[in-house]
PDB file of C-alpha atoms in Angstrom:
ATOM      1  CA  MET A   1      71.293 168.963 117.666  1.00 53.00           C
ATOM      2  CA  ILE A   2      68.247 168.617 115.441  1.00 64.00           C
ATOM      3  CA  PRO A   3      66.723 172.118 115.195  1.00 60.00           C
ATOM      4  CA  ASP A   4      64.734 171.582 111.991  1.00 68.00           C
ATOM      5  CA  ARG A   5      62.556 169.000 113.734  1.00 84.00           C
ATOM      6  CA  ILE A   6      61.611 170.967 116.845  1.00 93.00           C
ATOM      7  CA  ILE A   7      58.160 171.945 115.546  1.00 95.00           C
ATOM      8  CA  GLU A   8      55.899 169.020 114.661  1.00 94.00           C
ATOM      9  CA  GLN A   9      54.431 169.885 111.265  1.00 93.00           C
ATOM     10  CA  GLY A  10      50.628 170.119 111.282  1.00 92.00           C
ATOM     11  CA  THR A  11      50.231 170.540 115.051  1.00 95.00           C
ATOM     12  CA  LEU A  12      49.421 174.247 115.273  1.00 95.00           C
ATOM     13  CA  GLY A  13      46.156 174.665 117.162  1.00 93.00           C
ATOM     14  CA  ALA A  14      44.090 177.438 118.671  1.00 90.00           C
ATOM     15  CA  ASP A  15      41.522 177.534 121.421  1.00 85.00           C
ATOM     16  CA  GLY A  16      40.181 181.069 121.707  1.00 83.00           C
ATOM     17  CA  PRO A  17      43.007 183.349 122.788  1.00 90.00           C
ATOM     18  CA  ARG A  18      45.544 180.495 123.253  1.00 94.00           C
ATOM     19  CA  THR A  19      47.713 179.027 120.544  1.00 96.00           C
ATOM     20  CA  ARG A  20      49.653 175.794 120.871  1.00 96.00           C
ATOM     21  CA  VAL A  21      52.119 173.710 118.901  1.00 97.00           C
ATOM     22  CA  GLU A  22      53.780 170.370 119.523  1.00 96.00           C
ATOM     23  CA  VAL A  23      57.552 170.363 119.861  1.00 97.00           C
ATOM     24  CA  ARG A  24      60.205 167.653 119.851  1.00 95.00           C
ATOM     25  CA  ILE A  25      63.440 167.618 121.763  1.00 93.00           C
ATOM     26  CA  PRO A  26      66.420 168.658 119.616  1.00 88.00           C
ATOM     27  CA  TRP A  27      68.702 166.311 121.535  1.00 86.00           C
ATOM     28  CA  TYR A  28      69.384 162.584 121.349  1.00 87.00           C
ATOM     29  CA  ARG A  29      68.764 161.777 125.046  1.00 90.00           C
ATOM     30  CA  ALA A  30      65.932 162.393 127.485  1.00 93.00           C
ATOM     31  CA  LEU A  31      66.169 165.420 129.763  1.00 93.00           C
ATOM     32  CA  PRO A  32      64.426 166.196 133.058  1.00 94.00           C
ATOM     33  CA  GLY A  33      62.057 169.157 133.223  1.00 95.00           C
ATOM     34  CA  SER A  34      64.679 171.152 135.119  1.00 94.00           C
ATOM     35  CA  CYS A  35      66.808 171.213 131.944  1.00 93.00           C
ATOM     36  CA  ILE A  36      64.111 172.995 129.921  1.00 95.00           C
ATOM     37  CA  ALA A  37      65.291 176.508 130.643  1.00 93.00           C
ATOM     38  CA  GLY A  38      62.831 178.385 128.471  1.00 94.00           C
ATOM     39  CA  ALA A  39      60.983 178.690 125.205  1.00 97.00           C
ATOM     40  CA  GLY A  40      59.415 181.267 122.973  1.00 97.00           C
ATOM     41  CA  LEU A  41      56.415 181.021 120.664  1.00 98.00           C
ATOM     42  CA  THR A  42      55.966 183.464 117.780  1.00 97.00           C
ATOM     43  CA  VAL A  43      53.248 183.379 115.136  1.00 97.00           C
ATOM     44  CA  ASP A  44      53.408 185.674 112.112  1.00 96.00           C
ATOM     45  CA  GLY A  45      56.003 187.834 113.860  1.00 96.00           C
ATOM     46  CA  VAL A  46      53.971 188.288 117.059  1.00 96.00           C
ATOM     47  CA  ALA A  47      55.455 186.726 120.195  1.00 97.00           C
ATOM     48  CA  ALA A  48      53.302 185.198 122.908  1.00 97.00           C
ATOM     49  CA  PRO A  49      53.806 187.079 126.190  1.00 97.00           C
ATOM     50  CA  VAL A  50      56.467 185.279 128.227  1.00 96.00           C
ATOM     51  CA  GLU A  51      54.236 185.134 131.318  1.00 97.00           C
ATOM     52  CA  SER A  52      51.527 183.320 129.317  1.00 97.00           C
ATOM     53  CA  LEU A  53      53.763 180.487 128.079  1.00 98.00           C
ATOM     54  CA  ARG A  54      52.983 176.981 129.299  1.00 97.00           C
ATOM     55  CA  TRP A  55      54.773 173.673 128.747  1.00 97.00           C
ATOM     56  CA  GLN A  56      52.862 170.404 128.728  1.00 97.00           C
ATOM     57  CA  MET A  57      54.465 166.976 128.826  1.00 96.00           C
ATOM     58  CA  ASN A  58      53.464 163.601 130.215  1.00 94.00           C
ATOM     59  CA  GLY A  59      49.910 164.869 130.724  1.00 94.00           C
ATOM     60  CA  SER A  60      50.874 167.745 133.042  1.00 96.00           C
ATOM     61  CA  GLU A  61      51.165 171.477 132.366  1.00 96.00           C
ATOM     62  CA  PHE A  62      53.900 173.709 133.791  1.00 96.00           C
ATOM     63  CA  THR A  63      55.139 177.263 133.815  1.00 96.00           C
ATOM     64  CA  PHE A  64      58.859 177.598 133.177  1.00 95.00           C
ATOM     65  CA  ASP A  65      59.336 178.594 136.826  1.00 94.00           C
ATOM     66  CA  GLU A  66      57.754 175.280 137.836  1.00 95.00           C
ATOM     67  CA  LEU A  67      60.021 173.364 135.462  1.00 94.00           C
ATOM     68  CA  ARG A  68      63.157 174.989 136.870  1.00 92.00           C
ATOM     69  CA  THR A  69      63.325 172.528 139.799  1.00 93.00           C
ATOM     70  CA  ASN A  70      61.337 169.626 138.346  1.00 95.00           C
ATOM     71  CA  VAL A  71      63.400 166.446 138.159  1.00 94.00           C
ATOM     72  CA  ASP A  72      60.429 164.072 138.246  1.00 95.00           C
ATOM     73  CA  GLU A  73      59.084 164.771 134.739  1.00 95.00           C
ATOM     74  CA  TRP A  74      61.238 163.808 131.765  1.00 96.00           C
ATOM     75  CA  TRP A  75      61.083 164.821 128.101  1.00 95.00           C
ATOM     76  CA  PHE A  76      61.915 161.842 125.901  1.00 94.00           C
ATOM     77  CA  PRO A  77      63.100 161.996 122.266  1.00 92.00           C
ATOM     78  CA  ALA A  78      60.116 159.921 121.093  1.00 92.00           C
ATOM     79  CA  ASP A  79      57.559 162.195 122.801  1.00 94.00           C
ATOM     80  CA  SER A  80      56.153 165.562 121.796  1.00 95.00           C
ATOM     81  CA  ALA A  81      55.615 168.309 124.335  1.00 97.00           C
ATOM     82  CA  VAL A  82      53.098 171.121 123.846  1.00 97.00           C
ATOM     83  CA  LEU A  83      54.129 174.767 123.996  1.00 98.00           C
ATOM     84  CA  SER A  84      51.237 177.222 124.319  1.00 97.00           C
ATOM     85  CA  GLY A  85      50.771 180.928 124.865  1.00 97.00           C
ATOM     86  CA  ASP A  86      48.312 183.786 124.628  1.00 97.00           C
ATOM     87  CA  LEU A  87      48.135 184.473 120.889  1.00 95.00           C
ATOM     88  CA  GLU A  88      44.929 184.683 118.919  1.00 90.00           C
ATOM     89  CA  ILE A  89      45.251 183.418 115.348  1.00 92.00           C
ATOM     90  CA  ASP A  90      43.007 182.957 112.324  1.00 88.00           C
ATOM     91  CA  PRO A  91      42.381 179.195 112.150  1.00 84.00           C
ATOM     92  CA  ASP A  92      41.763 179.308 108.388  1.00 84.00           C
ATOM     93  CA  ALA A  93      44.975 181.075 107.392  1.00 89.00           C
ATOM     94  CA  GLU A  94      48.487 179.786 106.901  1.00 93.00           C
ATOM     95  CA  HIS A  95      50.839 181.001 109.631  1.00 95.00           C
ATOM     96  CA  GLU A  96      54.578 181.223 110.115  1.00 97.00           C
ATOM     97  CA  VAL A  97      55.331 179.618 113.480  1.00 97.00           C
ATOM     98  CA  THR A  98      58.663 179.998 115.279  1.00 97.00           C
ATOM     99  CA  VAL A  99      59.719 178.168 118.432  1.00 97.00           C
ATOM    100  CA  ASP A 100      62.833 179.173 120.359  1.00 96.00           C
ATOM    101  CA  LEU A 101      64.069 176.625 122.864  1.00 96.00           C
ATOM    102  CA  THR A 102      66.792 176.781 125.521  1.00 93.00           C
ATOM    103  CA  LEU A 103      67.987 173.565 127.157  1.00 93.00           C
ATOM    104  CA  TYR A 104      70.674 172.730 129.683  1.00 88.00           C
ATOM    105  CA  ILE A 105      72.608 169.518 129.117  1.00 88.00           C
ATOM    106  CA  PRO A 106      73.511 168.432 132.662  1.00 81.00           C
ATOM    107  CA  TYR A 107      76.122 165.817 131.837  1.00 82.00           C
ATOM    108  CA  ILE A 108      78.286 168.016 129.586  1.00 84.00           C
ATOM    109  CA  ILE A 109      80.437 170.189 131.826  1.00 83.00           C
ATOM    110  CA  ILE A 110      82.045 173.171 130.111  1.00 83.00           C
ATOM    111  CA  SER A 111      83.632 174.862 133.145  1.00 84.00           C
ATOM    112  CA  ASP A 112      83.876 174.497 136.919  1.00 81.00           C
ATOM    113  CA  THR A 113      80.501 176.181 137.368  1.00 81.00           C
ATOM    114  CA  GLU A 114      78.665 175.661 134.088  1.00 83.00           C
ATOM    115  CA  THR A 115      77.002 172.939 132.037  1.00 81.00           C
ATOM    116  CA  LEU A 116      76.353 173.157 128.324  1.00 81.00           C
ATOM    117  CA  HIS A 117      73.260 175.082 127.316  1.00 83.00           C
ATOM    118  CA  ILE A 118      71.902 175.066 123.807  1.00 87.00           C
ATOM    119  CA  GLU A 119      69.589 177.521 122.124  1.00 90.00           C
ATOM    120  CA  GLU A 120      67.723 176.140 119.133  1.00 93.00           C
ATOM    121  CA  HIS A 121      65.131 177.667 116.804  1.00 93.00           C
ATOM    122  CA  ASP A 122      62.718 176.270 114.243  1.00 95.00           C
ATOM    123  CA  THR A 123      60.266 177.969 111.901  1.00 96.00           C
ATOM    124  CA  LYS A 124      57.528 176.299 109.883  1.00 96.00           C
ATOM    125  CA  LYS A 125      54.497 177.406 107.885  1.00 96.00           C
ATOM    126  CA  MET A 126      51.208 175.683 108.682  1.00 94.00           C
ATOM    127  CA  THR A 127      47.470 176.129 109.063  1.00 91.00           C
ATOM    128  CA  ALA A 128      45.918 175.691 112.496  1.00 87.00           C
ATOM    129  CA  LYS A 129      44.024 172.519 113.276  1.00 78.00           C
ATOM    130  CA  LYS A 130      40.454 173.207 114.242  1.00 65.00           C
ATOM    131  CA  ALA A 131      39.518 172.289 117.819  1.00 58.00           C
ATOM    132  CA  VAL A 132      37.449 169.128 118.136  1.00 51.00           C
ATOM    133  CA  ALA A 133      34.296 169.481 120.239  1.00 48.00           C
ATOM    134  CA  ALA A 134      34.240 167.103 123.189  1.00 45.00           C
TER     135      ALA A 134
END
């Protein structure tokens, strides 16, 4: 597992009431969307509401309920995903960003009814990137 590289340094961004950060898989092999069991996003000690969290990969955005059965979209070790949630931040200040990530590893069986699940966490300090006008 590679927890200290989950958050991509310098990728914190804000668009009004939504905050986002790019994340990397803390595993050495690709996983389907159905193996991304959940995530948390906290900035300066304030957690984004769970119901507001969204996961973006391969150009599509998902809720974690939508990911639960998704075997068509894959998260690859060379690709960043985007985790976002309803958190308003000061774009000019430095922030402490924490991402909590829970993954299921489908090919590692630990009992008759269970596969391995890992819970990883990463925290980094960074300033938000300003949104670029289109």
